[in-house]
DNA sequence: TCCGATTTGTACGTATGTATT
DNA sequence: AAATACATACGTACAAATCGG
């Protein structure tokens, strides 16, 4: 059976140009100059049309990797290259921990198969009394608890419910994709700050977190048909996981 | 004297098309269908070329307002329209409070003109012993404290330092623009969760916050030349200000 | 002050490819 | 298999901002 697990290789021209430009940017000596060659020069060097280069530069500008000044040129934004943990796009927890400079580990703490919870069922667009599947995992950074994560699914999404070991060793995104045919495309998160004691009713795992407050992400994950397929409640110890975000500002 | 305060009116074709499309989307009955007309139809209706429509749709897709399915059509993402407080782009605090359904108020709490703080001077790309200007403001939502905000500037950015009243009644962005010629274009934020007692050394204002933990944004604001012009330390009571964010997911 | 040269910004027309129905 | 609809790419043209002479 072929699973086609890897992200499909993109070979559109813009993607190639984007990769090539990013390689160029990373090799630049930014302390000397942050100016990129002109669009025309880039286009000629890469053997593509200017409009293609222009689109790529537009994308990179929206990602704040570069900024353009009309009539002057295109410049690298050095800030963007320093960021290790970006809020956007979503990243795997293991990656988050690794990129913040620690060794990641997971422990599955609990698993429930017949939870009834109308509030969460509603977020998943299910009937209020639909049975839910819930997992609780703790992610460690160098033995220290760094992320606490609850995932909720409709019990019916999986024809056969994955085992404890599968949940522990595999990301929920992968399981949803491979075992339920649901590919997560987007998520919507809502952010809150919580003090440890506020979370004790939820789980006693928080007692092991070496901090006083946690960053809470209330997340709904949507699949390829824009249907909610997973609800997540994630708590980050911001001493380990410190999200960064570059924003454009339109304030006057 | 003409201040030219208002955001310059955009009248590029893509902006018009975007506004027109957004109006169309907001008037749609999404419970019936979320499908938009085809690119060609939109182009013909608006009297523009298909490529222009395509670019606008691409922008809206990146903002998660719509999503497109190859060969099938373009669809509205109803989630995006429900979001009141988005993390992206940056918004004025008054707006944040208003959009979360409360009446906003500000109080200037403190102002210091000759602060020496090497750590913050470094973030502002200043000499370690450069004198800093600091303001402390509290924003209220219906009389309840909702946001605590410290702003740091180089004392030298303002030829004449704005008065207490000006700082209280005007946004720092406006003052920087009008009194220092620095237009804020981007910011970089780093997020942490803090328990109230951790913040007491900073200010006793936190005692009045009716919550146990605050969401901290550590923010550097960059001007039109990509130079840091303001450093901000902002604390949000997430019972009032609840940021939402739509993300694309590339997890496998 | 003005005038070109350079560079980005915007828009159109056209063509081809690919997925869905 | 055909029609429809999105995806990508090229060439061209002109506008607007910046900079140096």
XYZ file of C-alpha atoms (C1' of nucleotides) in Angstrom:
546
model
C 0.000 0.000 0.000
C 1.320 3.373 -0.913
C 0.692 6.044 1.654
C 2.207 9.080 -0.077
C 3.175 10.428 3.307
C 5.498 13.192 2.350
C 4.253 16.619 1.528
C 3.795 16.660 -2.199
C 6.801 18.181 -3.855
C 5.986 21.562 -5.243
C 7.578 22.380 -8.519
C 5.711 25.371 -9.666
C 7.940 28.044 -11.086
C 7.084 30.582 -8.394
C 7.977 28.075 -5.696
C 11.350 27.456 -7.292
C 11.977 31.156 -7.633
C 10.945 31.633 -4.022
C 13.325 28.940 -2.800
C 16.117 30.342 -4.937
C 15.536 33.864 -3.621
C 15.447 32.665 -0.029
C 18.764 30.882 -0.570
C 20.169 34.102 -1.971
C 18.853 36.109 0.971
C 20.262 33.726 3.531
C 23.685 33.941 1.938
C 23.665 37.739 1.877
C 25.898 39.727 4.180
C 23.157 41.857 5.673
C 25.556 43.948 7.712
C 26.875 45.337 4.454
C 23.699 45.870 2.490
C 20.139 44.621 2.619
C 19.290 45.634 -0.914
C 18.277 42.943 -3.361
C 18.968 43.126 -7.086
C 16.239 44.728 -9.158
C 13.283 42.660 -10.256
C 14.503 42.723 -13.829
C 17.973 41.536 -12.849
C 16.569 38.698 -10.759
C 14.246 37.704 -13.579
C 17.081 37.630 -16.094
C 19.407 35.744 -13.741
C 16.813 33.085 -13.041
C 15.527 33.015 -16.585
C 11.926 33.834 -15.726
C 9.664 36.753 -16.478
C 9.594 39.839 -14.285
C 5.974 39.242 -13.347
C 6.879 35.920 -11.774
C 9.617 37.521 -9.720
C 7.192 40.270 -8.803
C 4.638 37.804 -7.487
C 7.246 36.017 -5.402
C 8.468 39.319 -3.974
C 4.868 40.182 -3.156
C 4.506 36.943 -1.223
C 7.760 37.488 0.650
C 6.732 41.040 1.431
C 3.486 39.829 2.949
C 5.510 37.424 5.063
C 7.621 40.416 6.102
C 10.803 38.776 4.855
C 11.423 41.745 2.587
C 9.987 45.198 2.031
C 9.878 47.199 -1.155
C 10.216 50.919 -1.669
C 8.663 52.274 -4.807
C 11.312 53.575 -7.178
C 14.110 52.604 -4.857
C 14.414 48.895 -4.513
C 13.722 45.765 -2.525
C 15.280 45.249 0.892
C 15.642 42.336 3.236
C 14.041 42.648 6.671
C 16.723 41.209 8.968
C 14.198 40.741 11.795
C 12.373 38.040 9.896
C 15.454 35.871 9.563
C 16.137 35.874 13.286
C 12.764 34.538 14.302
C 12.904 30.936 15.399
C 9.377 30.312 16.576
C 6.764 31.950 14.482
C 3.087 31.874 15.311
C 2.309 31.655 11.652
C 2.143 29.102 10.115
C 1.229 26.360 12.562
C 4.056 24.050 13.540
C 4.417 20.637 15.053
C 5.063 20.654 18.808
C 8.268 18.667 18.449
C 9.588 21.264 16.041
C 8.600 24.096 18.358
C 10.577 22.582 21.194
C 13.571 21.763 19.028
C 13.673 25.219 17.510
C 13.622 26.798 20.942
C 16.787 24.867 21.640
C 15.601 21.897 23.678
C 15.252 18.180 23.294
C 11.613 17.209 22.775
C 9.775 14.300 24.365
C 6.107 13.335 24.599
C 4.015 11.500 27.110
C 0.438 10.474 26.541
C -1.355 11.006 29.829
C -4.970 10.044 29.272
C -7.402 8.883 26.633
C -11.189 8.861 26.821
C -13.460 7.304 24.239
C -16.982 8.240 25.187
C -16.932 11.751 26.458
C -20.144 13.723 26.224
C -19.588 17.454 26.118
C -22.156 19.595 24.301
C -19.954 22.696 24.276
C -17.134 21.018 22.429
C -19.468 18.975 20.231
C -20.887 22.257 19.045
C -17.449 23.577 18.122
C -16.975 20.418 16.063
C -20.372 20.901 14.395
C -21.684 17.661 15.941
C -24.906 16.787 17.733
C -24.721 17.894 21.409
C -24.749 14.298 22.651
C -22.281 12.973 20.083
C -19.617 10.824 21.783
C -16.174 12.418 21.723
C -12.678 11.013 21.770
C -10.214 12.901 23.921
C -6.453 12.637 24.288
C -4.225 14.394 26.767
C -0.512 14.743 26.068
C 2.392 16.493 27.711
C 5.401 17.630 25.678
C 8.689 18.023 27.484
C 11.647 20.272 26.700
C 14.766 18.709 28.222
C 12.661 16.780 30.770
C 10.742 19.931 31.754
C 7.031 20.076 30.863
C 6.581 22.702 28.163
C 3.268 22.027 26.423
C 0.039 20.486 27.646
C -2.377 19.508 24.912
C -5.924 18.173 24.841
C -7.334 17.006 21.523
C -10.994 16.290 20.912
C -12.416 14.362 17.953
C -15.766 12.949 17.060
C -15.571 9.299 18.016
C -16.937 8.565 14.563
C -14.093 10.124 12.557
C -11.938 7.056 12.952
C -13.332 3.823 11.533
C -10.961 2.080 13.902
C -9.791 4.098 16.866
C -5.999 4.453 16.969
C -4.259 2.864 19.924
C -2.696 4.629 22.902
C 0.731 4.041 21.359
C -0.290 5.474 18.031
C -1.607 8.604 19.660
C 1.534 8.929 21.719
C 3.961 8.447 18.837
C 2.133 10.097 15.995
C 0.778 13.559 15.488
C -2.967 13.931 15.444
C -2.681 15.599 12.035
C -1.055 12.517 10.592
C -3.633 10.159 12.097
C -6.515 12.261 10.842
C -4.985 12.279 7.396
C -4.069 8.626 7.142
C -6.823 6.995 9.158
C -9.727 9.289 8.535
C -8.940 10.943 5.223
C -9.242 14.370 6.815
C -6.452 16.723 5.840
C -6.112 19.711 8.138
C -5.875 22.891 6.102
C -6.540 25.755 8.497
C -7.087 26.459 12.120
C -8.626 29.199 14.153
C -7.108 29.964 17.504
C -8.262 32.108 20.376
C -5.667 33.185 22.911
C -5.926 33.479 26.689
C -3.576 33.672 29.635
C -4.274 31.284 32.509
C -2.815 30.954 35.919
C -1.781 27.445 36.927
C -4.370 27.122 39.696
C -7.160 27.963 37.274
C -6.275 24.817 35.338
C -6.156 22.355 38.218
C -9.777 21.288 37.717
C -8.813 20.277 34.185
C -5.816 18.119 35.026
C -3.254 17.776 37.779
C -0.484 17.669 35.164
C -0.154 21.444 35.437
C 1.348 21.012 38.891
C 4.562 19.851 37.258
C 4.890 22.939 35.104
C 7.635 25.163 36.383
C 5.887 28.473 35.795
C 3.042 30.529 37.205
C 0.984 31.195 34.109
C 0.387 29.436 30.808
C -0.556 30.667 27.359
C -3.755 28.987 26.220
C -4.622 28.333 22.574
C -8.205 27.389 21.965
C -8.035 25.852 18.509
C -10.463 24.507 15.941
C -8.869 22.650 13.038
C -10.613 22.572 9.680
C -10.181 19.947 6.975
C -10.004 20.100 3.193
C -13.770 20.686 3.038
C -13.585 23.384 5.677
C -15.328 21.116 8.176
C -14.090 21.171 11.785
C -12.360 17.875 12.502
C -10.440 18.474 15.699
C -10.692 20.749 18.673
C -7.547 21.462 20.632
C -6.846 23.073 23.955
C -3.126 23.740 24.262
C -1.147 25.303 27.074
C 2.353 26.660 26.516
C 4.966 27.330 29.134
C 6.238 30.585 27.660
C 9.560 30.199 29.419
C 10.284 27.534 26.820
C 7.996 28.302 23.908
C 8.060 31.954 23.028
C 6.038 32.757 19.911
C 7.097 35.582 17.686
C 5.008 37.384 15.121
C 5.770 40.020 12.537
C 2.818 42.239 11.742
C 2.083 45.037 9.369
C 0.769 48.127 10.977
C -1.981 50.337 9.662
C -2.409 52.591 12.661
C -2.603 56.337 12.302
C -0.985 73.836 8.592
C -2.172 70.755 6.803
C -1.559 67.548 8.632
C -2.867 65.047 6.077
C -3.973 62.860 8.932
C -6.179 60.422 7.143
C -4.827 57.258 5.621
C -4.223 58.027 1.988
C -7.129 56.915 -0.115
C -6.243 53.920 -2.157
C -7.699 53.792 -5.596
C -5.794 51.103 -7.307
C -7.934 48.783 -9.330
C -7.161 45.766 -7.190
C -8.176 47.663 -4.065
C -11.477 48.632 -5.644
C -12.081 45.079 -6.769
C -11.208 43.855 -3.287
C -13.628 46.273 -1.630
C -16.330 45.360 -4.118
C -15.797 41.653 -3.545
C -15.852 42.080 0.226
C -19.148 43.958 -0.057
C -20.488 41.124 -2.161
C -19.292 38.526 0.343
C -20.834 40.336 3.293
C -24.190 40.475 1.552
C -24.150 36.782 0.701
C -26.478 34.377 2.447
C -23.785 31.966 3.595
C -26.261 29.515 5.056
C -27.455 28.854 1.534
C -24.191 28.721 -0.366
C -20.641 29.874 0.162
C -19.651 29.600 -3.473
C -18.550 32.721 -5.266
C -19.088 33.319 -8.971
C -16.282 32.156 -11.220
C -13.265 34.369 -11.754
C -14.357 35.064 -15.318
C -17.859 36.046 -14.239
C -16.542 38.379 -11.567
C -14.102 39.898 -14.033
C -16.845 40.531 -16.575
C -19.263 41.927 -13.985
C -16.691 44.363 -12.649
C -15.254 45.147 -16.050
C -11.695 44.141 -15.238
C -9.419 41.419 -16.506
C -9.442 37.963 -15.014
C -5.884 38.280 -13.811
C -6.816 41.215 -11.605
C -9.641 39.241 -10.028
C -7.260 36.337 -9.601
C -4.762 38.461 -7.711
C -7.456 39.809 -5.398
C -8.722 36.291 -4.745
C -5.172 35.243 -3.974
C -4.881 38.016 -1.393
C -8.202 37.132 0.188
C -7.205 33.487 0.264
C -4.023 34.338 2.131
C -6.127 36.278 4.616
C -8.296 33.162 4.931
C -11.421 35.056 3.924
C -11.932 32.612 1.067
C -10.463 29.358 -0.134
C -10.225 28.034 -3.641
C -10.537 24.506 -4.909
C -8.876 23.818 -8.202
C -11.412 23.077 -10.901
C -14.311 23.526 -8.524
C -14.649 27.095 -7.458
C -14.029 29.758 -4.863
C -15.715 29.574 -1.482
C -16.182 31.946 1.406
C -14.709 30.910 4.756
C -17.472 31.857 7.201
C -15.061 31.703 10.156
C -13.161 34.750 8.951
C -16.245 36.945 8.969
C -17.089 36.151 12.580
C -13.757 37.202 14.012
C -13.975 40.479 15.874
C -10.491 40.817 17.316
C -7.788 39.659 15.028
C -4.167 39.536 16.001
C -3.228 40.540 12.498
C -3.004 43.376 11.581
C -2.200 45.515 14.596
C -5.083 47.560 15.963
C -5.530 50.569 18.174
C -6.337 49.721 21.794
C -9.522 51.759 21.751
C -10.714 49.776 18.787
C -9.820 46.498 20.446
C -11.927 47.362 23.455
C -14.822 48.663 21.403
C -14.837 45.621 19.148
C -14.931 43.326 22.146
C -18.134 45.051 23.128
C -17.047 47.491 25.819
C -16.707 51.212 26.284
C -13.042 52.261 26.142
C -11.294 54.726 28.421
C -7.625 55.596 29.014
C -5.673 56.816 31.962
C -2.082 57.951 31.788
C -0.417 56.694 34.941
C 3.204 57.729 34.777
C 5.751 59.420 32.556
C 9.524 59.383 32.910
C 11.891 61.450 30.828
C 15.378 60.308 31.706
C 15.274 56.602 32.169
C 18.513 54.705 31.631
C 17.968 51.091 30.681
C 20.626 49.375 28.543
C 18.435 46.371 27.757
C 15.688 48.441 26.202
C 18.108 50.895 24.599
C 19.594 47.944 22.774
C 16.192 46.881 21.444
C 15.814 50.432 20.109
C 19.282 50.307 18.518
C 20.503 53.110 20.806
C 23.632 53.541 22.898
C 23.292 51.654 26.223
C 23.261 54.887 28.226
C 20.900 56.753 25.919
C 18.154 58.500 27.915
C 14.725 56.997 27.355
C 11.225 58.372 27.563
C 8.685 56.081 29.146
C 4.906 56.278 29.402
C 2.577 54.033 31.343
C -1.090 53.875 30.418
C -4.053 51.811 31.510
C -6.962 51.167 29.149
C -10.337 50.386 30.678
C -13.240 48.389 29.290
C -16.427 49.581 30.984
C -14.460 50.905 33.989
C -12.574 47.620 34.322
C -8.825 47.635 33.591
C -8.253 45.667 30.402
C -4.858 46.693 29.000
C -1.692 47.922 30.676
C 0.824 49.461 28.322
C 4.378 50.759 28.695
C 5.919 52.620 25.788
C 9.601 53.429 25.497
C 11.133 55.960 23.097
C 14.521 57.496 22.685
C 14.275 60.864 24.419
C 15.779 62.325 21.272
C 13.038 61.257 18.853
C 10.857 64.192 19.820
C 12.307 67.655 19.220
C 9.818 68.830 21.794
C 8.540 66.212 24.178
C 4.759 65.888 24.040
C 2.875 66.789 27.195
C 1.197 64.423 29.651
C -2.166 65.348 28.137
C -0.987 64.683 24.615
C 0.268 61.258 25.571
C -2.965 60.525 27.369
C -5.275 61.640 24.588
C -3.317 60.635 21.511
C -1.935 57.369 20.306
C 1.819 56.984 20.349
C 1.670 56.119 16.652
C 0.122 59.453 15.849
C 2.623 61.398 17.943
C 5.563 59.610 16.373
C 4.179 60.365 12.960
C 3.258 64.006 13.477
C 5.919 65.129 15.918
C 8.856 62.995 14.919
C 8.230 62.124 11.288
C 8.454 58.426 12.091
C 5.716 56.351 10.503
C 5.278 52.947 12.073
C 5.150 50.284 9.396
C 5.717 46.954 11.126
C 6.103 45.467 14.528
C 7.578 42.345 15.971
C 5.916 40.858 19.002
C 6.956 38.132 21.385
C 4.267 36.538 23.512
C 4.367 35.415 27.129
C 1.882 34.596 29.865
C 2.446 36.283 33.226
C 0.837 35.860 36.568
C -0.251 39.083 38.266
C 2.191 38.766 41.161
C 5.110 38.479 38.735
C 4.298 41.966 37.507
C 4.029 43.730 40.845
C 7.674 44.874 40.760
C 6.867 46.632 37.481
C 3.822 48.574 38.637
C 1.135 48.318 41.272
C -1.513 49.011 38.634
C -1.830 45.264 38.055
C -3.496 44.939 41.450
C -6.639 46.451 39.964
C -6.861 43.893 37.184
C -9.655 41.465 37.803
C -7.865 38.363 36.575
C -5.082 36.035 37.637
C -2.882 36.057 34.555
C -2.148 38.491 31.767
C -1.050 38.039 28.177
C 2.192 39.930 27.583
C 3.215 41.359 24.208
C 6.815 42.399 23.970
C 6.775 44.652 20.926
C 9.309 46.509 18.820
C 7.830 48.973 16.336
C 9.728 49.775 13.142
C 9.409 52.937 11.077
C 9.407 53.604 7.336
C 13.173 53.052 7.215
C 12.881 49.840 9.187
C 14.494 51.496 12.200
C 13.117 50.654 15.653
C 11.328 53.720 17.002
C 9.268 52.436 19.903
C 9.396 49.566 22.309
C 6.178 48.467 23.933
C 5.350 46.168 26.803
C 1.617 45.476 26.792
C -0.470 43.325 29.101
C -3.924 42.153 28.109
C -6.653 40.937 30.391
C -7.847 38.096 28.192
C -11.241 38.093 29.837
C -11.861 41.277 27.869
C -9.443 41.144 24.948
C -9.457 37.774 23.288
C -7.299 37.673 20.170
C -8.246 35.410 17.325
C -6.057 34.212 14.526
C -6.682 32.206 11.386
C -3.703 30.206 10.260
C -2.855 27.987 7.362
C -1.587 24.616 8.298
C 1.222 22.731 6.651
C 1.516 19.886 9.125
C 1.714 16.311 7.991
C 14.785 73.237 -10.834
C 14.316 70.082 -14.104
C 15.324 65.986 -16.675
C 16.481 61.448 -17.635
C 17.663 56.641 -15.802
C 16.376 53.193 -12.742
C 13.113 50.615 -10.178
C 8.890 49.255 -8.344
C 3.512 49.245 -9.018
C -0.366 48.058 -11.672
C -2.991 46.252 -15.389
C -4.168 43.754 -19.755
C -4.214 39.983 -23.150
C -2.992 35.523 -24.111
C -1.734 30.766 -23.623
C -1.406 26.375 -21.501
C -2.055 23.084 -17.736
C -4.912 20.558 -14.481
C -8.792 19.285 -11.518
C -13.778 18.773 -11.197
C -18.278 17.854 -12.822
C -15.315 12.905 -23.466
C -16.567 17.663 -23.103
C -17.330 21.801 -20.562
C -16.177 24.510 -16.709
C -13.095 26.668 -13.438
C -9.023 27.478 -11.165
C -3.459 27.630 -11.602
C 0.485 29.303 -13.625
C 3.384 31.782 -16.710
C 4.926 35.110 -20.372
C 5.214 39.495 -22.819
C 3.961 44.069 -22.916
C 2.711 48.638 -21.493
C 2.407 52.570 -18.786
C 2.376 54.947 -14.195
C 4.764 56.612 -10.237
C 8.591 57.177 -7.016
C 13.514 57.899 -6.301
C 18.006 59.549 -7.286
C 21.795 61.750 -9.498
C 23.474 65.099 -12.606
